[in-house]
Short mmCIF file of C-alpha atoms and ligand atoms in Angstrom, two decimals:
data_model
loop_
_atom_site.label_atom_id
_atom_site.label_comp_id
_atom_site.label_asym_id
_atom_site.label_seq_id
_atom_site.Cartn_x
_atom_site.Cartn_y
_atom_site.Cartn_z
CA MET A 1 -3.42 182.20 154.73
CA GLU A 2 -6.18 179.57 154.64
CA ASN A 3 -8.42 182.06 156.43
CA GLU A 4 -7.67 184.66 153.79
CA ALA A 5 -8.70 182.23 151.04
CA ILE A 6 -11.88 181.36 152.93
CA ARG A 7 -12.63 185.06 153.37
CA GLN A 8 -12.09 185.65 149.65
CA LEU A 9 -14.43 182.78 148.79
CA ALA A 10 -17.04 184.07 151.24
CA GLU A 11 -16.92 187.49 149.55
CA GLN A 12 -17.62 185.85 146.19
CA ILE A 13 -20.57 183.95 147.67
CA LYS A 14 -22.01 187.05 149.34
CA THR A 15 -22.36 188.80 146.01
CA SER A 16 -23.74 185.76 144.14
CA SER A 17 -27.23 184.43 143.81
CA ARG A 18 -26.31 181.17 142.08
CA VAL A 19 -23.95 178.76 143.80
CA VAL A 20 -23.29 175.11 142.99
CA ALA A 21 -21.48 172.71 145.32
CA LEU A 22 -20.12 169.36 144.15
CA THR A 23 -19.16 166.91 146.88
CA GLY A 24 -17.28 163.63 146.92
CA ALA A 25 -16.30 160.99 149.42
CA GLY A 26 -14.04 163.46 151.31
CA ILE A 27 -17.00 165.30 152.83
CA SER A 28 -18.19 162.09 154.51
CA GLN A 29 -14.73 160.99 155.65
CA GLU A 30 -15.11 162.78 158.99
CA SER A 31 -18.39 160.90 159.56
CA GLY A 32 -16.46 157.64 159.24
CA VAL A 33 -17.36 156.70 155.65
CA PRO A 34 -14.34 155.22 153.86
CA THR A 35 -13.22 157.16 150.77
CA PHE A 36 -12.60 155.34 147.48
CA ARG A 37 -8.99 156.18 146.77
CA GLY A 38 -5.96 156.92 148.92
CA LYS A 39 -4.50 154.89 151.71
CA ASP A 40 -7.73 153.98 153.47
CA GLY A 41 -9.72 153.86 150.24
CA LEU A 42 -12.59 151.43 149.97
CA TRP A 43 -11.34 150.02 146.71
CA GLN A 44 -8.01 149.00 148.30
CA ASN A 45 -9.60 145.89 149.77
CA PHE A 46 -12.29 145.34 147.17
CA ARG A 47 -11.83 145.49 143.45
CA ALA A 48 -14.55 147.75 142.11
CA GLU A 49 -14.55 146.04 138.76
CA GLU A 50 -15.40 142.76 140.50
CA LEU A 51 -18.33 144.19 142.44
CA ALA A 52 -19.71 147.50 141.16
CA THR A 53 -20.53 146.47 137.61
CA PRO A 54 -23.59 145.07 135.83
CA ASP A 55 -21.48 142.04 134.75
CA ALA A 56 -20.55 141.25 138.34
CA PHE A 57 -24.21 141.40 139.34
CA ASN A 58 -25.26 139.13 136.48
CA ARG A 59 -22.52 136.67 137.39
CA ASP A 60 -22.89 136.67 141.15
CA PRO A 61 -25.76 138.76 142.57
CA VAL A 62 -25.31 137.18 146.02
CA LEU A 63 -21.71 138.40 146.29
CA VAL A 64 -22.60 141.90 145.07
CA TRP A 65 -25.57 142.13 147.47
CA GLN A 66 -23.41 140.89 150.35
CA TRP A 67 -20.94 143.68 149.61
CA TYR A 68 -23.69 146.33 149.45
CA ASP A 69 -25.23 144.93 152.63
CA TRP A 70 -21.84 145.34 154.34
CA ARG A 71 -21.55 148.94 153.12
CA ARG A 72 -25.13 149.74 154.21
CA GLY A 73 -24.41 148.24 157.62
CA LEU A 74 -21.24 150.32 157.92
CA ILE A 75 -22.94 153.57 156.92
CA LYS A 76 -26.40 153.28 158.53
CA PRO A 77 -25.33 154.29 162.07
CA LEU A 78 -23.13 157.17 160.85
CA LYS A 79 -24.18 160.79 161.26
CA PRO A 80 -23.66 163.83 159.06
CA ASN A 81 -20.71 165.96 160.20
CA SER A 82 -20.11 169.70 160.46
CA GLY A 83 -19.28 169.85 156.72
CA HIS A 84 -22.69 168.47 155.72
CA HIS A 85 -24.40 170.80 158.20
CA ALA A 86 -22.46 173.81 156.92
CA LEU A 87 -23.75 173.16 153.39
CA VAL A 88 -27.31 173.14 154.76
CA ASN A 89 -26.60 176.54 156.33
CA LEU A 90 -25.04 177.85 153.14
CA GLU A 91 -28.09 176.77 151.18
CA LYS A 92 -30.21 179.00 153.43
CA ARG A 93 -28.01 182.01 152.70
CA VAL A 94 -27.88 181.70 148.90
CA GLN A 95 -30.86 182.45 146.68
CA TYR A 96 -30.30 179.55 144.23
CA PHE A 97 -28.12 176.87 145.74
CA THR A 98 -27.59 173.51 144.04
CA LEU A 99 -25.91 170.60 145.75
CA VAL A 100 -24.60 167.82 143.53
CA THR A 101 -23.08 164.82 145.25
CA GLN A 102 -21.24 161.78 143.97
CA ASN A 103 -21.86 160.12 147.32
CA VAL A 104 -24.37 157.33 147.77
CA ASP A 105 -24.34 157.43 151.60
CA GLY A 106 -27.41 159.66 152.03
CA LEU A 107 -25.69 161.92 154.58
CA HIS A 108 -26.58 165.20 152.82
CA ARG A 109 -30.27 164.32 153.08
CA ALA A 110 -29.78 163.21 156.67
CA ALA A 111 -28.24 166.62 157.43
CA GLY A 112 -31.26 168.38 155.93
CA SER A 113 -30.04 169.50 152.50
CA GLU A 114 -33.01 170.14 150.22
CA ASN A 115 -33.10 168.01 147.09
CA PRO A 116 -29.41 167.12 146.78
CA ILE A 117 -28.74 165.74 143.31
CA GLU A 118 -27.40 162.25 144.05
CA MET A 119 -25.81 161.74 140.66
CA HIS A 120 -24.47 158.25 141.44
CA GLY A 121 -27.70 157.15 143.10
CA THR A 122 -28.11 156.12 146.72
CA LEU A 123 -27.50 153.05 148.86
CA TRP A 124 -30.98 153.51 150.36
CA ARG A 125 -32.96 152.82 147.21
CA VAL A 126 -33.32 149.61 145.24
CA ARG A 127 -34.58 149.07 141.71
CA CYS A 128 -36.37 146.11 140.14
CA LEU A 129 -34.56 144.59 137.17
CA GLU A 130 -37.91 143.51 135.70
CA CYS A 131 -40.46 146.30 136.21
CA LYS A 132 -37.85 149.04 136.90
CA LYS A 133 -39.76 150.33 139.95
CA ILE A 134 -37.66 152.11 142.54
CA PHE A 135 -38.21 151.55 146.27
CA GLU A 136 -36.83 153.08 149.44
CA ASN A 137 -35.15 150.35 151.48
CA ARG A 138 -33.13 150.86 154.67
CA ASP A 139 -33.09 147.24 155.87
CA VAL A 140 -29.82 146.19 157.45
CA PRO A 141 -29.23 143.40 156.95
CA ILE A 142 -31.14 143.30 153.69
CA LYS A 143 -32.66 139.99 152.65
CA ILE A 144 -30.33 138.39 150.11
CA LEU A 145 -31.53 138.17 147.37
CA PRO A 146 -34.19 140.90 147.72
CA LYS A 147 -37.28 140.63 145.50
CA CYS A 148 -39.64 143.28 144.12
CA GLU A 149 -42.90 143.73 146.09
CA ALA A 150 -44.74 144.55 142.88
CA CYS A 151 -43.64 141.83 140.45
CA GLY A 152 -41.27 139.49 142.30
CA GLY A 153 -38.30 140.46 140.09
CA LEU A 154 -34.76 140.68 141.44
CA LEU A 155 -33.87 144.02 143.05
CA ARG A 156 -30.53 145.72 142.58
CA PRO A 157 -28.98 148.72 144.34
CA HIS A 158 -30.16 151.99 142.77
CA VAL A 159 -26.63 153.20 142.17
CA VAL A 160 -24.61 153.88 139.04
CA TRP A 161 -22.08 151.15 138.38
CA PHE A 162 -18.88 151.22 136.36
CA GLY A 163 -19.72 150.99 132.68
CA GLU A 164 -23.23 152.44 133.17
CA SER A 165 -24.38 155.83 131.93
CA LEU A 166 -25.75 158.49 134.20
CA ASP A 167 -29.39 159.44 133.99
CA GLU A 168 -29.66 161.92 131.09
CA LYS A 169 -32.22 164.12 132.80
CA ILE A 170 -30.06 164.43 135.89
CA LEU A 171 -27.03 165.28 133.77
CA HIS A 172 -28.98 167.89 131.84
CA THR A 173 -30.11 169.51 135.10
CA ILE A 174 -26.55 169.55 136.44
CA TYR A 175 -25.12 171.14 133.28
CA THR A 176 -27.84 173.80 133.34
CA HIS A 177 -26.85 174.74 136.89
CA LEU A 178 -23.13 174.69 136.00
CA GLN A 179 -23.71 177.05 133.07
CA ARG A 180 -25.51 179.53 135.33
CA ALA A 181 -23.30 179.23 138.41
CA GLN A 182 -21.51 182.32 139.68
CA VAL A 183 -19.59 180.37 142.31
CA MET A 184 -18.80 176.68 142.41
CA LEU A 185 -17.40 174.74 145.37
CA ILE A 186 -15.70 171.39 144.79
CA VAL A 187 -15.44 169.58 148.10
CA GLY A 188 -13.60 166.36 148.92
CA THR A 189 -13.37 164.75 145.51
CA SER A 190 -10.22 163.47 143.79
CA GLY A 191 -11.52 164.36 140.33
CA ALA A 192 -10.75 160.86 139.10
CA VAL A 193 -14.18 159.86 137.80
CA GLN A 194 -16.01 161.41 134.85
CA PRO A 195 -18.25 163.22 134.24
CA ALA A 196 -18.07 164.86 137.71
CA ALA A 197 -14.33 165.39 137.22
CA SER A 198 -15.05 167.95 134.49
CA PHE A 199 -17.86 169.88 136.21
CA GLY A 200 -15.45 172.45 137.68
CA ILE A 201 -13.96 173.17 134.25
CA VAL A 202 -17.43 173.49 132.71
CA ALA A 203 -18.47 176.01 135.38
CA LYS A 204 -15.21 177.93 135.07
CA ARG A 205 -15.50 178.19 131.28
CA ALA A 206 -19.04 179.48 131.77
CA GLY A 207 -17.66 182.24 134.02
CA ALA A 208 -17.99 180.89 137.56
CA PHE A 209 -15.49 181.49 140.34
CA VAL A 210 -14.42 177.94 141.20
CA ALA A 211 -12.92 176.91 144.54
CA GLU A 212 -11.69 173.48 145.56
CA LEU A 213 -11.76 172.47 149.23
CA ASN A 214 -9.80 169.28 149.84
CA ARG A 215 -7.51 167.75 152.43
CA SER A 216 -4.83 167.39 149.71
CA ASN A 217 -3.97 168.84 146.34
CA THR A 218 -5.57 167.16 143.35
CA PRO A 219 -4.38 167.11 139.73
CA GLN A 220 -7.06 169.74 139.05
CA SER A 221 -6.04 172.17 141.80
CA PRO A 222 -4.06 174.49 139.47
CA LEU A 223 -7.07 174.92 137.19
CA PHE A 224 -9.29 176.59 139.77
CA ASP A 225 -9.47 180.12 141.18
CA LEU A 226 -8.80 178.86 144.69
CA SER A 227 -7.56 175.58 146.06
CA ILE A 228 -7.95 175.49 149.82
CA GLN A 229 -6.37 172.64 151.74
CA GLY A 230 -8.00 171.34 154.88
CA LYS A 231 -10.77 169.17 156.23
CA ALA A 232 -14.23 169.84 154.87
CA GLY A 233 -15.65 169.62 158.38
CA GLU A 234 -13.48 172.57 159.43
CA LEU A 235 -13.31 174.68 156.26
CA LEU A 236 -17.04 174.71 155.44
CA PRO A 237 -18.20 175.96 158.87
CA GLN A 238 -15.54 178.72 158.64
CA LEU A 239 -16.86 179.63 155.22
CA VAL A 240 -20.44 179.89 156.46
CA GLU A 241 -19.30 182.05 159.35
CA HIS A 242 -17.59 184.45 156.94
CA VAL A 243 -20.61 184.53 154.65
CA GLY A 244 -22.68 185.56 157.66
CA ARG A 245 -26.42 186.19 157.50
P1 LIG B 301 -12.08 159.64 146.22
O1 LIG B 301 -11.87 158.62 147.27
O2 LIG B 301 -11.53 159.39 144.87
O3 LIG B 301 -11.50 161.05 146.70
C1 LIG B 301 -11.75 161.55 147.99
C2 LIG B 301 -11.11 162.93 148.07
O4 LIG B 301 -11.47 163.49 149.32
C3 LIG B 301 -9.59 162.94 147.99
O5 LIG B 301 -9.20 163.95 147.06
C4 LIG B 301 -9.15 163.30 149.41
O6 LIG B 301 -7.97 164.10 149.42
C5 LIG B 301 -10.32 164.11 149.89
N1 LIG B 301 -10.55 164.06 151.36
C6 LIG B 301 -10.44 163.00 152.19
N2 LIG B 301 -10.82 163.34 153.43
C7 LIG B 301 -11.19 164.65 153.39
C8 LIG B 301 -11.71 165.57 154.35
N3 LIG B 301 -11.91 165.24 155.61
N4 LIG B 301 -11.97 166.84 153.93
C9 LIG B 301 -11.77 167.22 152.63
N5 LIG B 301 -11.29 166.39 151.70
C10 LIG B 301 -11.02 165.11 152.06
O7 LIG B 301 -13.68 159.91 146.15
P2 LIG B 301 -14.54 160.62 145.02
O8 LIG B 301 -13.77 161.68 144.32
O9 LIG B 301 -15.82 160.99 145.65
O10 LIG B 301 -18.30 156.37 141.98
O11 LIG B 301 -14.78 159.41 144.02
C11 LIG B 301 -15.59 159.60 142.91
C12 LIG B 301 -16.33 158.35 142.55
O12 LIG B 301 -15.42 157.25 142.45
C13 LIG B 301 -17.33 157.85 143.57
O13 LIG B 301 -18.58 158.54 143.55
C14 LIG B 301 -17.52 156.42 143.18
C15 LIG B 301 -16.09 156.03 142.91
O14 LIG B 301 -15.89 155.10 141.93
C16 LIG B 301 -19.26 155.46 141.84
O15 LIG B 301 -19.53 154.66 142.70
C17 LIG B 301 -19.99 155.54 140.53
#
């Protein structure tokens, strides 16, 4: 049954030149990155609103940096899994392939995806609060509190926090791709956080064939053309195999 759904999705992809994939924490779960929600969710032990907000950083930048340092340390040794690699292979088979990720772990880039749109930023960049310059930084442990090489200002993680808006240019680019997509894949996201939670609906309204690949059902599953249950690291390689050369 699952195979039949994968085959059906592969047929759609074979006849399409524009495919968008949206990924969430589920795609990195098999690499060992904790997801946000669910029983092993990252936010179970840490309250997001205490740590991933501009207010928290203003109040206690040491605590927030210690938490990011812990996450960076956890993620740095991890490797992309077969799901990340399958998306790299899919990208090679589709004329215009756009990868949008909510993940900040950097594993799509590590796998070799070209220009993934990291809509929530990345753990591996930091931004100066004063001069706004952005720097690559992979230090683990990172010096707490890290300071800007250019102006000496305080650096913060270059990620989107609760209560912050997404970069308008990035959003505009994403919506342009969603409007043009013929097929959209939604992989390993619970659909709990806007605006990513509505991307599938936007693409569907614009005429795309939308398929969800997730270990469990989500509240959005009934809205899509296909909802395929399973692990991303197993389903995506099967999909690529069916798409063929
Ligand atoms: P969640 O933790 O909310 O959801 C993870 C989803 O992945 C769930 O629907 C799981 O069923 C599914 N899943 C888990 N393991 C899987 C696997 N091996 N294969 C396929 N699916 C699997 O994570 P996100 O939806 O990514 O935002 O969360 C969205 C945003 O919430 C994050 O980007 C983050 C957080 O607040 C910011 O930091 C701004």
